[in-house]
PDB file of C-alpha atoms in Angstrom:
ATOM      1  CA  MET A   1      -2.301  35.307 -54.677  1.00  0.00           C
ATOM      2  CA  ALA A   2       0.320  37.435 -53.037  1.00  0.00           C
ATOM      3  CA  SER A   3       3.848  37.008 -54.618  1.00  0.00           C
ATOM      4  CA  TYR A   4       6.328  37.007 -51.374  1.00  0.00           C
ATOM      5  CA  SER A   5       9.261  38.628 -51.085  1.00  0.00           C
ATOM      6  CA  GLN A   6      12.128  36.473 -49.596  1.00  0.00           C
ATOM      7  CA  ILE A   7      14.403  38.480 -47.286  1.00  0.00           C
ATOM      8  CA  GLN A   8      17.577  38.066 -45.296  1.00  0.00           C
ATOM      9  CA  ILE A   9      18.530  39.723 -42.379  1.00  0.00           C
ATOM     10  CA  VAL A  10      21.267  40.709 -40.281  1.00  0.00           C
ATOM     11  CA  PHE A  11      21.492  42.094 -37.018  1.00  0.00           C
ATOM     12  CA  SER A  12      24.992  42.856 -35.505  1.00  0.00           C
ATOM     13  CA  SER A  13      26.770  44.426 -32.483  1.00  0.00           C
ATOM     14  CA  TYR A  14      29.505  44.914 -30.448  1.00  0.00           C
ATOM     15  CA  LYS A  15      27.719  44.505 -27.725  1.00  0.00           C
ATOM     16  CA  PRO A  16      27.431  40.563 -27.818  1.00  0.00           C
ATOM     17  CA  LYS A  17      24.745  40.658 -25.220  1.00  0.00           C
ATOM     18  CA  LEU A  18      22.342  42.785 -26.983  1.00  0.00           C
ATOM     19  CA  ILE A  19      22.471  39.925 -29.883  1.00  0.00           C
ATOM     20  CA  GLY A  20      21.795  36.945 -27.526  1.00  0.00           C
ATOM     21  CA  ASP A  21      18.954  38.569 -25.962  1.00  0.00           C
ATOM     22  CA  LEU A  22      17.600  39.794 -29.390  1.00  0.00           C
ATOM     23  CA  TRP A  23      18.071  35.830 -30.463  1.00  0.00           C
ATOM     24  CA  SER A  24      16.211  34.328 -27.491  1.00  0.00           C
ATOM     25  CA  LYS A  25      13.241  36.562 -28.258  1.00  0.00           C
ATOM     26  CA  ILE A  26      12.965  35.557 -31.903  1.00  0.00           C
ATOM     27  CA  SER A  27      14.063  32.210 -31.716  1.00  0.00           C
ATOM     28  CA  ASN A  28      11.395  31.747 -28.976  1.00  0.00           C
ATOM     29  CA  PHE A  29       8.856  33.107 -30.331  1.00  0.00           C
ATOM     30  CA  MET A  30       8.834  31.146 -33.795  1.00  0.00           C
ATOM     31  CA  ARG A  31       9.594  27.888 -31.561  1.00  0.00           C
ATOM     32  CA  LEU A  32       5.815  28.710 -29.717  1.00  0.00           C
ATOM     33  CA  SER A  33       4.019  30.685 -32.548  1.00  0.00           C
ATOM     34  CA  VAL A  34       1.399  29.452 -34.567  1.00  0.00           C
ATOM     35  CA  ASN A  35       1.432  31.280 -37.313  1.00  0.00           C
ATOM     36  CA  ARG A  36       5.038  33.022 -36.738  1.00  0.00           C
ATOM     37  CA  GLY A  37       3.473  36.505 -37.773  1.00  0.00           C
ATOM     38  CA  VAL A  38       5.624  39.483 -37.304  1.00  0.00           C
ATOM     39  CA  TYR A  39       2.901  41.291 -36.215  1.00  0.00           C
ATOM     40  CA  GLU A  40       2.086  39.057 -33.566  1.00  0.00           C
ATOM     41  CA  PHE A  41       5.941  39.276 -32.740  1.00  0.00           C
ATOM     42  CA  LEU A  42       5.107  42.990 -32.226  1.00  0.00           C
ATOM     43  CA  LEU A  43       2.234  42.301 -29.991  1.00  0.00           C
ATOM     44  CA  GLU A  44       4.350  39.991 -27.475  1.00  0.00           C
ATOM     45  CA  GLU A  45       7.078  42.969 -27.098  1.00  0.00           C
ATOM     46  CA  GLY A  46       4.603  45.115 -25.789  1.00  0.00           C
ATOM     47  CA  TYR A  47       3.462  46.910 -28.946  1.00  0.00           C
ATOM     48  CA  SER A  48      -0.400  47.983 -28.939  1.00  0.00           C
ATOM     49  CA  PRO A  49      -2.299  46.669 -32.145  1.00  0.00           C
ATOM     50  CA  LYS A  50      -2.835  49.922 -33.257  1.00  0.00           C
ATOM     51  CA  LYS A  51       1.396  50.767 -33.593  1.00  0.00           C
ATOM     52  CA  ALA A  52       1.989  47.129 -34.716  1.00  0.00           C
ATOM     53  CA  ALA A  53       0.021  47.659 -37.306  1.00  0.00           C
ATOM     54  CA  SER A  54       1.126  50.852 -38.898  1.00  0.00           C
ATOM     55  CA  LEU A  55       4.514  49.456 -38.981  1.00  0.00           C
ATOM     56  CA  THR A  56       3.647  45.920 -40.518  1.00  0.00           C
ATOM     57  CA  SER A  57       0.843  44.140 -42.575  1.00  0.00           C
ATOM     58  CA  ARG A  58      -0.389  40.715 -41.213  1.00  0.00           C
ATOM     59  CA  ASN A  59       1.265  39.201 -44.128  1.00  0.00           C
ATOM     60  CA  ASN A  60       4.608  39.396 -42.828  1.00  0.00           C
ATOM     61  CA  TYR A  61       6.249  36.414 -41.488  1.00  0.00           C
ATOM     62  CA  PHE A  62       9.469  34.838 -39.540  1.00  0.00           C
ATOM     63  CA  VAL A  63      10.868  31.938 -41.762  1.00  0.00           C
ATOM     64  CA  ARG A  64      14.307  30.958 -40.226  1.00  0.00           C
ATOM     65  CA  CYS A  65      16.300  31.990 -37.224  1.00  0.00           C
ATOM     66  CA  ASP A  66      20.005  30.866 -36.796  1.00  0.00           C
ATOM     67  CA  LYS A  67      20.712  27.811 -34.234  1.00  0.00           C
ATOM     68  CA  TYR A  68      23.020  30.363 -32.079  1.00  0.00           C
ATOM     69  CA  VAL A  69      24.509  33.771 -32.610  1.00  0.00           C
ATOM     70  CA  VAL A  70      27.948  33.907 -34.473  1.00  0.00           C
ATOM     71  CA  LEU A  71      30.443  35.831 -32.510  1.00  0.00           C
ATOM     72  CA  ASN A  72      33.557  37.312 -34.603  1.00  0.00           C
ATOM     73  CA  LYS A  73      36.179  38.861 -32.390  1.00  0.00           C
ATOM     74  CA  ASN A  74      34.019  41.058 -30.378  1.00  0.00           C
ATOM     75  CA  LEU A  75      31.502  41.618 -33.409  1.00  0.00           C
ATOM     76  CA  ALA A  76      28.172  39.426 -32.400  1.00  0.00           C
ATOM     77  CA  TYR A  77      25.435  39.094 -35.299  1.00  0.00           C
ATOM     78  CA  LEU A  78      22.807  36.792 -36.263  1.00  0.00           C
ATOM     79  CA  LYS A  79      20.734  36.326 -39.300  1.00  0.00           C
ATOM     80  CA  ILE A  80      16.948  35.343 -39.688  1.00  0.00           C
ATOM     81  CA  GLU A  81      14.744  35.130 -42.758  1.00  0.00           C
ATOM     82  CA  THR A  82      11.866  36.404 -43.128  1.00  0.00           C
ATOM     83  CA  GLU A  83       9.117  36.610 -45.876  1.00  0.00           C
ATOM     84  CA  SER A  84       6.294  39.405 -46.583  1.00  0.00           C
ATOM     85  CA  ALA A  85       3.397  39.925 -49.497  1.00  0.00           C
ATOM     86  CA  TRP A  86       4.492  41.885 -52.507  1.00  0.00           C
ATOM     87  CA  GLU A  87       6.560  44.474 -50.644  1.00  0.00           C
ATOM     88  CA  ALA A  88       9.693  43.634 -48.452  1.00  0.00           C
ATOM     89  CA  GLU A  89       8.624  44.908 -45.039  1.00  0.00           C
ATOM     90  CA  THR A  90      12.072  45.651 -43.543  1.00  0.00           C
ATOM     91  CA  ASN A  91      11.149  49.232 -41.649  1.00  0.00           C
ATOM     92  CA  VAL A  92       9.759  47.321 -38.999  1.00  0.00           C
ATOM     93  CA  PHE A  93      12.904  45.638 -37.882  1.00  0.00           C
ATOM     94  CA  TYR A  94      14.619  49.001 -38.213  1.00  0.00           C
ATOM     95  CA  GLU A  95      11.981  50.602 -35.754  1.00  0.00           C
ATOM     96  CA  TYR A  96      12.214  47.620 -33.183  1.00  0.00           C
ATOM     97  CA  ILE A  97      15.979  47.635 -33.257  1.00  0.00           C
ATOM     98  CA  CYS A  98      15.673  51.429 -32.302  1.00  0.00           C
ATOM     99  CA  ASP A  99      12.972  50.877 -29.395  1.00  0.00           C
ATOM    100  CA  LYS A 100      14.535  48.012 -27.846  1.00  0.00           C
ATOM    101  CA  TYR A 101      17.638  48.571 -28.494  1.00  0.00           C
ATOM    102  CA  ASN A 102      18.882  52.441 -28.309  1.00  0.00           C
ATOM    103  CA  GLY A 103      20.359  52.658 -31.707  1.00  0.00           C
ATOM    104  CA  LYS A 104      23.251  50.217 -30.446  1.00  0.00           C
ATOM    105  CA  ILE A 105      22.256  46.849 -33.066  1.00  0.00           C
ATOM    106  CA  GLU A 106      23.107  47.260 -36.816  1.00  0.00           C
ATOM    107  CA  MET A 107      20.750  45.942 -39.905  1.00  0.00           C
ATOM    108  CA  VAL A 108      21.761  45.281 -43.239  1.00  0.00           C
ATOM    109  CA  TYR A 109      19.432  43.148 -45.718  1.00  0.00           C
ATOM    110  CA  LEU A 110      18.956  41.221 -48.974  1.00  0.00           C
ATOM    111  CA  ALA A 111      15.685  41.058 -50.197  1.00  0.00           C
ATOM    112  CA  GLN A 112      14.308  39.397 -53.543  1.00  0.00           C
ATOM    113  CA  GLU A 113      11.024  39.188 -55.543  1.00  0.00           C
ATOM    114  CA  GLN A 114      11.027  38.619 -58.670  1.00  0.00           C
ATOM    115  CA  ASP A 115       7.457  39.978 -59.988  1.00  0.00           C
ATOM    116  CA  ARG A 116       7.732  43.320 -58.417  1.00  0.00           C
ATOM    117  CA  LYS A 117      11.593  43.340 -59.529  1.00  0.00           C
ATOM    118  CA  ILE A 118      12.661  43.808 -55.749  1.00  0.00           C
ATOM    119  CA  PHE A 119      16.381  42.799 -55.922  1.00  0.00           C
ATOM    120  CA  ILE A 120      17.911  45.167 -52.403  1.00  0.00           C
ATOM    121  CA  ASN A 121      21.506  44.407 -50.864  1.00  0.00           C
ATOM    122  CA  THR A 122      22.206  47.072 -48.436  1.00  0.00           C
ATOM    123  CA  ASP A 123      25.148  45.496 -47.203  1.00  0.00           C
ATOM    124  CA  ALA A 124      28.175  48.075 -48.793  1.00  0.00           C
ATOM    125  CA  THR A 125      31.147  45.526 -47.390  1.00  0.00           C
ATOM    126  CA  SER A 126      29.668  43.053 -48.792  1.00  0.00           C
ATOM    127  CA  PHE A 127      30.629  41.113 -45.533  1.00  0.00           C
ATOM    128  CA  TYR A 128      26.880  39.312 -44.914  1.00  0.00           C
ATOM    129  CA  PHE A 129      25.760  39.608 -48.494  1.00  0.00           C
ATOM    130  CA  TRP A 130      28.157  39.243 -51.465  1.00  0.00           C
ATOM    131  CA  GLN A 131      25.557  39.158 -54.048  1.00  0.00           C
ATOM    132  CA  ARG A 132      25.317  41.879 -56.365  1.00  0.00           C
ATOM    133  CA  TYR A 133      23.540  40.333 -59.702  1.00  0.00           C
ATOM    134  CA  LYS A 134      21.891  37.389 -60.383  1.00  0.00           C
ATOM    135  CA  ILE A 135      20.931  35.624 -63.698  1.00  0.00           C
ATOM    136  CA  ASN A 136      17.496  33.123 -64.400  1.00  0.00           C
ATOM    137  CA  HIS A 137      18.094  31.450 -67.380  1.00  0.00           C
ATOM    138  CA  PHE A 138      16.812  28.648 -69.973  1.00  0.00           C
ATOM    139  CA  ASN A 139      19.421  25.978 -70.324  1.00  0.00           C
ATOM    140  CA  LEU A 140      19.344  25.336 -73.697  1.00  0.00           C
ATOM    141  CA  GLU A 141      20.865  21.845 -73.458  1.00  0.00           C
ATOM    142  CA  ASN A 142      18.997  20.069 -71.451  1.00  0.00           C
ATOM    143  CA  GLY A 143      15.985  22.876 -70.559  1.00  0.00           C
ATOM    144  CA  ASP A 144      16.770  23.302 -67.028  1.00  0.00           C
ATOM    145  CA  CYS A 145      16.132  26.759 -65.176  1.00  0.00           C
ATOM    146  CA  ILE A 146      19.456  27.992 -64.497  1.00  0.00           C
ATOM    147  CA  THR A 147      19.931  30.482 -61.034  1.00  0.00           C
ATOM    148  CA  LYS A 148      22.931  31.575 -60.140  1.00  0.00           C
ATOM    149  CA  TYR A 149      24.623  35.237 -58.307  1.00  0.00           C
ATOM    150  CA  PHE A 150      27.509  37.088 -58.756  1.00  0.00           C
ATOM    151  CA  ARG A 151      29.905  38.835 -56.678  1.00  0.00           C
ATOM    152  CA  ASP A 152      30.760  41.780 -59.071  1.00  0.00           C
ATOM    153  CA  TRP A 153      30.211  42.772 -62.845  1.00  0.00           C
ATOM    154  CA  ASP A 154      33.212  41.114 -64.239  1.00  0.00           C
ATOM    155  CA  SER A 155      31.840  38.055 -62.875  1.00  0.00           C
ATOM    156  CA  LEU A 156      28.786  38.259 -64.588  1.00  0.00           C
ATOM    157  CA  CYS A 157      30.068  39.194 -67.711  1.00  0.00           C
ATOM    158  CA  GLN A 158      32.448  36.257 -67.925  1.00  0.00           C
ATOM    159  CA  TYR A 159      29.663  33.586 -67.214  1.00  0.00           C
ATOM    160  CA  VAL A 160      27.272  35.253 -69.726  1.00  0.00           C
ATOM    161  CA  GLN A 161      30.495  35.232 -72.080  1.00  0.00           C
ATOM    162  CA  SER A 162      30.856  31.248 -71.395  1.00  0.00           C
ATOM    163  CA  VAL A 163      26.854  30.382 -71.619  1.00  0.00           C
ATOM    164  CA  PHE A 164      25.899  32.367 -74.326  1.00  0.00           C
ATOM    165  CA  PRO A 165      28.986  32.880 -76.488  1.00  0.00           C
ATOM    166  CA  LYS A 166      27.539  34.321 -79.569  1.00  0.00           C
ATOM    167  CA  VAL A 167      26.508  37.582 -77.397  1.00  0.00           C
ATOM    168  CA  ASP A 168      29.091  40.337 -78.612  1.00  0.00           C
ATOM    169  CA  MET A 169      30.271  41.965 -75.120  1.00  0.00           C
ATOM    170  CA  ALA A 170      31.100  44.786 -76.589  1.00  0.00           C
ATOM    171  CA  ASP A 171      29.710  48.127 -75.590  1.00  0.00           C
ATOM    172  CA  ILE A 172      27.492  47.130 -72.636  1.00  0.00           C
ATOM    173  CA  TYR A 173      27.281  49.098 -69.924  1.00  0.00           C
ATOM    174  CA  ASP A 174      24.318  47.348 -67.838  1.00  0.00           C
ATOM    175  CA  VAL A 175      22.475  44.088 -67.175  1.00  0.00           C
ATOM    176  CA  ASP A 176      19.249  45.691 -69.647  1.00  0.00           C
ATOM    177  CA  ASP A 177      21.995  45.633 -72.601  1.00  0.00           C
ATOM    178  CA  ILE A 178      22.934  42.000 -71.752  1.00  0.00           C
ATOM    179  CA  GLU A 179      19.622  40.587 -71.657  1.00  0.00           C
ATOM    180  CA  THR A 180      18.723  42.545 -74.619  1.00  0.00           C
ATOM    181  CA  LYS A 181      21.852  40.350 -76.682  1.00  0.00           C
ATOM    182  CA  ILE A 182      21.082  37.036 -75.627  1.00  0.00           C
ATOM    183  CA  TRP A 183      17.374  37.359 -76.058  1.00  0.00           C
ATOM    184  CA  ASP A 184      18.568  38.418 -79.999  1.00  0.00           C
ATOM    185  CA  LYS A 185      20.718  35.974 -80.191  1.00  0.00           C
ATOM    186  CA  TYR A 186      19.513  32.625 -78.689  1.00  0.00           C
ATOM    187  CA  SER A 187      15.048  33.278 -78.198  1.00  0.00           C
ATOM    188  CA  LYS A 188      14.420  31.338 -81.373  1.00  0.00           C
ATOM    189  CA  GLU A 189      16.202  28.509 -80.699  1.00  0.00           C
ATOM    190  CA  ASP A 190      13.602  27.277 -78.245  1.00  0.00           C
ATOM    191  CA  GLU A 191      10.075  28.212 -77.650  1.00  0.00           C
ATOM    192  CA  GLU A 192      10.663  28.080 -73.715  1.00  0.00           C
ATOM    193  CA  PHE A 193      13.840  30.347 -74.138  1.00  0.00           C
ATOM    194  CA  TYR A 194      13.960  32.976 -71.117  1.00  0.00           C
ATOM    195  CA  CYS A 195      16.856  35.310 -69.397  1.00  0.00           C
ATOM    196  CA  ASP A 196      16.443  37.547 -66.910  1.00  0.00           C
ATOM    197  CA  ILE A 197      19.181  39.459 -64.934  1.00  0.00           C
ATOM    198  CA  HIS A 198      19.327  41.875 -62.132  1.00  0.00           C
ATOM    199  CA  LYS A 199      21.279  43.947 -59.960  1.00  0.00           C
ATOM    200  CA  PHE A 200      20.867  44.228 -56.204  1.00  0.00           C
ATOM    201  CA  VAL A 201      20.590  47.851 -55.371  1.00  0.00           C
ATOM    202  CA  CYS A 202      20.621  49.928 -51.968  1.00  0.00           C
ATOM    203  CA  PRO A 203      18.000  52.198 -51.839  1.00  0.00           C
TER     204      PRO A 203
END
């Protein structure tokens, strides 16, 4: 069974009418489409089956679209969510907005897929997506699965120190160092223990 990448995408422009037009196209398609496939969306937008198939797989779907366009002074933006099997299929949207809006719409995205270790954040400004680090770990007190996101390295380190006080945070330079020290100190305390930490990268 395929594992799906969860992708949040923000489209923005200083020409609000363009974002309004894009919002209408996506929201209407999602409302009327049976399977909400990105491939089918491209067909409705006038792409040939061959061209659509070259841009996206049949396992790439719209999941959510904002109920309205956000207007921040002169900047308009819209957020959608998609899912695609295995890989984070985002290039299709870059090509689409280039084709249909002549490069007057910008795009950033946040993508995650645990099994293939896909953790991507292309928003260098952190205006739309502030997530830079993610931790999943077993709570030794109650057995819960804990997932948290962090804006910066210092916040991640402070959290680790508070939850895993046995870990010596000296000479730690990346998430692999933290993971190794956590496992060394805590993995024997419960057979179900786990901890994985990821950094969101910008390719």
